Short mmCIF file of C-alpha atoms in Angstrom, two decimals:
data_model
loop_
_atom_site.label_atom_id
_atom_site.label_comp_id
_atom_site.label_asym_id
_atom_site.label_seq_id
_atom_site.Cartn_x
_atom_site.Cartn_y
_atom_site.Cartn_z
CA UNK A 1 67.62 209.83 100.53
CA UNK A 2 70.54 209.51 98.42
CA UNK A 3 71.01 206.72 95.95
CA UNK A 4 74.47 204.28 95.38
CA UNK A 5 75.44 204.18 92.31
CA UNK A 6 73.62 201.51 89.88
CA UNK A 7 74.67 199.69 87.52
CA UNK A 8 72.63 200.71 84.87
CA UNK A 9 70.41 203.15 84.84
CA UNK A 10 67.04 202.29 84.09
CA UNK A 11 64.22 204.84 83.04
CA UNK A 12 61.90 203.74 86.42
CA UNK A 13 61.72 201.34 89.13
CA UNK A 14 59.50 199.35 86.71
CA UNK A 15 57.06 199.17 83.59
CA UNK A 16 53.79 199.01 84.16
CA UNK A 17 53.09 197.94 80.75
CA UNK A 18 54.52 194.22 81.14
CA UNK A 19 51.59 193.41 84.20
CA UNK A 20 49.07 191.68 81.12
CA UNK A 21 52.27 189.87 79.31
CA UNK A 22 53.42 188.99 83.18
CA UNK A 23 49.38 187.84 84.65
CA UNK A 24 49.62 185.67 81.05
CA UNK A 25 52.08 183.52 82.04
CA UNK A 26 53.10 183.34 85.34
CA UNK A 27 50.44 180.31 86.25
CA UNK A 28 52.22 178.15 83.85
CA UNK A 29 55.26 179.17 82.71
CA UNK A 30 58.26 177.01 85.21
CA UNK A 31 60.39 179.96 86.55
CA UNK A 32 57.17 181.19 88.31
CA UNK A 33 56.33 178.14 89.44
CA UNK A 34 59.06 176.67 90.59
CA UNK A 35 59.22 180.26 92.24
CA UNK A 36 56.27 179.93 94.10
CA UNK A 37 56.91 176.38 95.11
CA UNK A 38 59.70 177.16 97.00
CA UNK A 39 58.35 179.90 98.26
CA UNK A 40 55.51 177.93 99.83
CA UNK A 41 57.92 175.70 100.86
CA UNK A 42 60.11 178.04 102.62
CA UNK A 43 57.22 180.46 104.45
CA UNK A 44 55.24 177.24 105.89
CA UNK A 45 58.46 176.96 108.08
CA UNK A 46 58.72 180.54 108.71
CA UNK A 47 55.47 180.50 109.90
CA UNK A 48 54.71 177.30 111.91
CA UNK A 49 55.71 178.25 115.13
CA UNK A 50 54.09 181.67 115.36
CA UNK A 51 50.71 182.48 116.63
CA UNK A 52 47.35 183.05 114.88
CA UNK A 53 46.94 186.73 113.57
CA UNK A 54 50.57 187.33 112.59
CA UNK A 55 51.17 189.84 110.22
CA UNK A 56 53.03 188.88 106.54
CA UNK A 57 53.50 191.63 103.75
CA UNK A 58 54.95 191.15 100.27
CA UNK A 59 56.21 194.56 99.14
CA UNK A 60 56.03 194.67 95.09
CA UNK A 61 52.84 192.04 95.15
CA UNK A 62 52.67 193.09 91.45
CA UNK A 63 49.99 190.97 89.79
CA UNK A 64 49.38 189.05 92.85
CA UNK A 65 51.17 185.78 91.77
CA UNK A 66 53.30 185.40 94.59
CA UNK A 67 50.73 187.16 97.00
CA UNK A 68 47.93 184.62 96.39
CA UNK A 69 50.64 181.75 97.26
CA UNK A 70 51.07 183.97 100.99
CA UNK A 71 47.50 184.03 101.24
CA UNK A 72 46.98 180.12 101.30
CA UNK A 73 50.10 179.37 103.24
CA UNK A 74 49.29 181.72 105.90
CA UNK A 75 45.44 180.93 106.27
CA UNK A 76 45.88 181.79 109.81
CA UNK A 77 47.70 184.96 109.54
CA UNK A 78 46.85 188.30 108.64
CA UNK A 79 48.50 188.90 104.82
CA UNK A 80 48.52 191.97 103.09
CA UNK A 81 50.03 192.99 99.34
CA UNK A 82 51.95 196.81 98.65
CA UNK A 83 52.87 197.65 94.97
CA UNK A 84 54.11 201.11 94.07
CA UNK A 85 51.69 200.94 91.07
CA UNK A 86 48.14 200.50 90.46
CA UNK A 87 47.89 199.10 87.06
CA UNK A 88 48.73 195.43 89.05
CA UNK A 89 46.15 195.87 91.15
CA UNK A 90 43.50 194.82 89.52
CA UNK A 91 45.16 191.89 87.99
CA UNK A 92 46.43 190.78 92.03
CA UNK A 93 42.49 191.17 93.30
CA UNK A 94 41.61 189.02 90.37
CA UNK A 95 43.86 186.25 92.61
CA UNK A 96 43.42 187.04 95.94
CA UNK A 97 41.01 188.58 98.49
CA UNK A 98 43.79 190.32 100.79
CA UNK A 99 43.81 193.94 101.19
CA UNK A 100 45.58 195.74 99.02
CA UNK A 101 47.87 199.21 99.40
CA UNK A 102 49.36 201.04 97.05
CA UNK A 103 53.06 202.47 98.44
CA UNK A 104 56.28 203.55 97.99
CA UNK A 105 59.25 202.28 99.88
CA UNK A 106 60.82 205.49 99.48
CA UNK A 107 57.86 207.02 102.10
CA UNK A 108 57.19 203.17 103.44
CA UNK A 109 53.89 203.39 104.76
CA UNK A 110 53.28 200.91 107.35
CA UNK A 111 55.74 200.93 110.65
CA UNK A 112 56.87 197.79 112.48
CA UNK A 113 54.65 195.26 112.90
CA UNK A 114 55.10 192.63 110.56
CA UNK A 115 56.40 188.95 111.70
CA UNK A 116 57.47 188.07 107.94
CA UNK A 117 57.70 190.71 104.63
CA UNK A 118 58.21 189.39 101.56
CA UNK A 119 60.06 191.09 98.72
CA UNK A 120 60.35 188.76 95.74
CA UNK A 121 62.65 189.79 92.63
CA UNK A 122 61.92 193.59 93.86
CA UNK A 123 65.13 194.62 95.29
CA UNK A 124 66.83 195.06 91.78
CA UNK A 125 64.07 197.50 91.14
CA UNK A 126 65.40 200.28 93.54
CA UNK A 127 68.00 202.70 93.55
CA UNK A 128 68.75 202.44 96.93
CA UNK A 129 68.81 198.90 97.93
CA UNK A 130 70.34 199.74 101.59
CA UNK A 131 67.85 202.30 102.29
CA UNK A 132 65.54 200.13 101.17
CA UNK A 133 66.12 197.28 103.23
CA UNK A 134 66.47 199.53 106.54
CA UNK A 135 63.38 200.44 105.95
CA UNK A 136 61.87 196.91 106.08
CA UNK A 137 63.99 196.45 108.80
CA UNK A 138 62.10 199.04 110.57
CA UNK A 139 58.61 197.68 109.52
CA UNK A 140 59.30 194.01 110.88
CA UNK A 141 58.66 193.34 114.16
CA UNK A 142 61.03 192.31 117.14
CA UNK A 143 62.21 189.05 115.65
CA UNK A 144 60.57 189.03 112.40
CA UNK A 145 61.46 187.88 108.85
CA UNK A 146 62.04 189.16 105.69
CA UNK A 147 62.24 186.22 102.93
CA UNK A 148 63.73 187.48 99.66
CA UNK A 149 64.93 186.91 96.55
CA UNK A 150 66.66 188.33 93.72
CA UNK A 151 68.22 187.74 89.99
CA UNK A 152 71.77 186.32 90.58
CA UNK A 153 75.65 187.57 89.15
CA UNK A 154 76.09 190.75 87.37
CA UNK A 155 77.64 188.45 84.67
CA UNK A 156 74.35 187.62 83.71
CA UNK A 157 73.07 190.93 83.06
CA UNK A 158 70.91 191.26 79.57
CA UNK A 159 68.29 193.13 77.97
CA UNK A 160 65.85 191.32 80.05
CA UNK A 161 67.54 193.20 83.12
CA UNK A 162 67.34 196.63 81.28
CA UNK A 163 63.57 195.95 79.61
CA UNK A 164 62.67 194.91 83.83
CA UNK A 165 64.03 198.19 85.12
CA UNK A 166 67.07 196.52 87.13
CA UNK A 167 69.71 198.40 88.52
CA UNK A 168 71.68 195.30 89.33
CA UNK A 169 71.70 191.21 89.80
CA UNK A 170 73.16 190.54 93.38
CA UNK A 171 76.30 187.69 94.03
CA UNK A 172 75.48 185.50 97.06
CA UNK A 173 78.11 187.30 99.22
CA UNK A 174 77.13 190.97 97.86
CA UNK A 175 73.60 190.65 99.39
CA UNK A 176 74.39 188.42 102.02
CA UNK A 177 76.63 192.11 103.17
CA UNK A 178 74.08 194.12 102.66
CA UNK A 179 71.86 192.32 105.01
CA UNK A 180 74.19 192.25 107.82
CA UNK A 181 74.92 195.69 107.07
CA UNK A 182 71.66 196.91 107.28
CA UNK A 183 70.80 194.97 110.49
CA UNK A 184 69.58 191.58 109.82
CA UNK A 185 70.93 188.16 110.63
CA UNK A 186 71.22 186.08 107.57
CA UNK A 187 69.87 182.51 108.11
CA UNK A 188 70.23 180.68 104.60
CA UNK A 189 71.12 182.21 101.64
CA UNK A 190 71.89 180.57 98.50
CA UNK A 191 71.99 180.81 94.92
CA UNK A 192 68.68 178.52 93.20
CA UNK A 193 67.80 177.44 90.24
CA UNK A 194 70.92 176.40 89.33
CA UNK A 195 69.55 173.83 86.70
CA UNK A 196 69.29 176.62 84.32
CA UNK A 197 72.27 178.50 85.01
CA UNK A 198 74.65 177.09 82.25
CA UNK A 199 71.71 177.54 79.84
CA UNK A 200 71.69 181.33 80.86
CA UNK A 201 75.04 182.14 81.20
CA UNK A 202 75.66 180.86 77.63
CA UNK A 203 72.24 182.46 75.96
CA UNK A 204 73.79 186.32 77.65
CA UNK A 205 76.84 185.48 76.08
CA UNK A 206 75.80 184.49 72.67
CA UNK A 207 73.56 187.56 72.94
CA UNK A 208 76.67 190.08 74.16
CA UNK A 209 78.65 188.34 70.86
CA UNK A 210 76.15 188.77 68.58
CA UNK A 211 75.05 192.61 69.40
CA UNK A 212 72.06 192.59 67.52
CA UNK A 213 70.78 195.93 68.82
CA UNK A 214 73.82 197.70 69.88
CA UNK A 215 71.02 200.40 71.30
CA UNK A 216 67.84 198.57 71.08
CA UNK A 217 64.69 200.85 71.08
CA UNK A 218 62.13 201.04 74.45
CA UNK A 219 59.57 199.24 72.28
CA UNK A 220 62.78 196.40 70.70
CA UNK A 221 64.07 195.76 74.18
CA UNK A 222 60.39 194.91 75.34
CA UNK A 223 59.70 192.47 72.47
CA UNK A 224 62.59 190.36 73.16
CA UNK A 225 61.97 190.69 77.05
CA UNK A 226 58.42 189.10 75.84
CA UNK A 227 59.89 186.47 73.57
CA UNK A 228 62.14 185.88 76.47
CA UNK A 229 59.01 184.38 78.53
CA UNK A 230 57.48 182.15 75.63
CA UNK A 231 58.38 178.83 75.76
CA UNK A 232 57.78 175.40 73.95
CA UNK A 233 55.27 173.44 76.57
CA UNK A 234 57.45 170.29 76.57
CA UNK A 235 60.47 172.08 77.38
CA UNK A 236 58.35 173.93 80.19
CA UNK A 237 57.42 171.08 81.70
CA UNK A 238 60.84 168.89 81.35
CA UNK A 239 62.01 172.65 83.63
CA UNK A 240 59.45 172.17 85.76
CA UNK A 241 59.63 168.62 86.83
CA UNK A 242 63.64 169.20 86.96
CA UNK A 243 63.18 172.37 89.25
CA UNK A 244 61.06 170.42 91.33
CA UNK A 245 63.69 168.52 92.64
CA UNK A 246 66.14 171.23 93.17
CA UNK A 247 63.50 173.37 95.08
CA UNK A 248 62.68 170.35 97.65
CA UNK A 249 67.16 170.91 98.46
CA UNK A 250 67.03 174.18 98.88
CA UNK A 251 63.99 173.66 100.83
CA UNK A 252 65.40 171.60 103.55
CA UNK A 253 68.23 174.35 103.71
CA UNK A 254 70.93 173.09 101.34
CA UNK A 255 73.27 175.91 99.55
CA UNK A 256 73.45 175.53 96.09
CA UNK A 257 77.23 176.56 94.53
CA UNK A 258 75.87 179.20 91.71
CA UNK A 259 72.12 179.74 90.04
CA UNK A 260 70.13 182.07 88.06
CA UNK A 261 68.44 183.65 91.00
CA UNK A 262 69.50 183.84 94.86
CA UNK A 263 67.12 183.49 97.54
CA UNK A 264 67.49 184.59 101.23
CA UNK A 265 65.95 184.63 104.56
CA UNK A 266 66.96 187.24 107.09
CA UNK A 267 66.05 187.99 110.86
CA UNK A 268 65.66 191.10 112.68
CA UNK A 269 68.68 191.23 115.03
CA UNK A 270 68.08 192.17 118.38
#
């Protein structure tokens, strides 16, 4: 399988070492939650009108964060978590009671089947992001769903991007291509959490202006990737009652005009 060309490079598809700093704070820290809230928000739709014992998968279940927000929505479904490494695993089974599979979408393990995979803030990870999502596209079943989402605009690329192992952040109409490309129908995609976008855009630029660590060390870049995630608990909460809101639009299927993230939801075309 040959690769396209990132936009950085990045040492691995991920770092296992940032699962304990990650299982830390994703129950209370906003971006997850808000995450997660539309997420449940989104996937109880998805999922209403199919029958008991359909199948959902989140490829890259990590710590199980996401996963254990599949598992209650789709009490009457059959869920199931893959993660290319073990270290989350015992983190995700600390959260959920699903099974579990360790896999690589480069040799995808499972073939079609699925009504709904989910692949949340995973794409970025891979070299091959077409590949990748042919592969899914392969795994779903006739009809099925695969409900994504990724970090938004190259412009905001930062150390966070590099310490994560991204090989790119995705513009609405860039992955909004690749999914037709790759054989999907796209039927919303937007950009979210648009709240926080003019605080981002200007922290990445007063951190490209300052240049700090013109070539930060392994260890340096993942100490301000941590410091990145701490947060006063006022100001997480102000977020998270102000996310709240925007969540419940994007919900009901409104497209937001620019965010920090973009999320998607794509059908298998016939």
């Amino acid at each position: 399988m040959q690769a396209t060309p990132p936009m950085h490079e990045p040492p691995a598809s991920y770092d296992p070492v940032f699962f304990d700093s990650l299982f830390a704070v994703e129950d209370h820290h906003f971006w997850f939650r808000a995450r997660n809230h539309l997420i449940a928000a989104v996937l109880s739709r998805l999922v209403a009108d199919l029958s008991p014992g359909y199948r959902v998968l989140e490829v890259g279940c990590g710590t199980g964060n996401t996963l254990r927000v599949l598992e209650q929505v789709c009490s009457d479904g059959h869920v199931m978590g893959m993660d290319l490494f073990r270290e989350g695993m015992p983190f995700a089974r600390q959260r959920v009671a699903c099974p579990l599979v360790q896999g690589d979408m480069q040799q995808p393990p499972f073939r079609a089947g699925f009504e709904v995979i989910g692949l949340f803030d995973v794409l970025e990870h891979l070299p091959d992001d077409r590949q990748v999502l042919r592969d899914l596209h392969a795994m779903l079943a006739p009809g099925g769903t695969l409900f994504l989402t990724v970090p938004a605009y190259p412009s905001l690329w930062s150390y966070f991007d590099e310490a994560s192992c991204h090989y790119r952040r995705y513009g609405p109409a860039e992955l909004a291509r690749k999914l037709e490309d790759t054989g999907y129908r796209v039927a919303h995609l937007t950009p979210y959490m648009a709240s926080l976008f003019p605080l981002v855009w200007v922290g990445r630029r007063v951190a490209s202006l300052m240049k700090r660590d013109p070539a930060p060390t392994r260890e340096r870049t993942h100490e301000l990737a941590r410091n990145e995630l701490r947060i006063v608990p006022l100001v997480n909460e102000v977020l998270s009652w102000v996310l709240t809101w925007e969540v419940r639009l994007v919900a009901r299927g409104w497209v937001l005009p620019f965010g920090a993230s973009v999320v998607g939801v794509a059908q298998k075309a016939s």
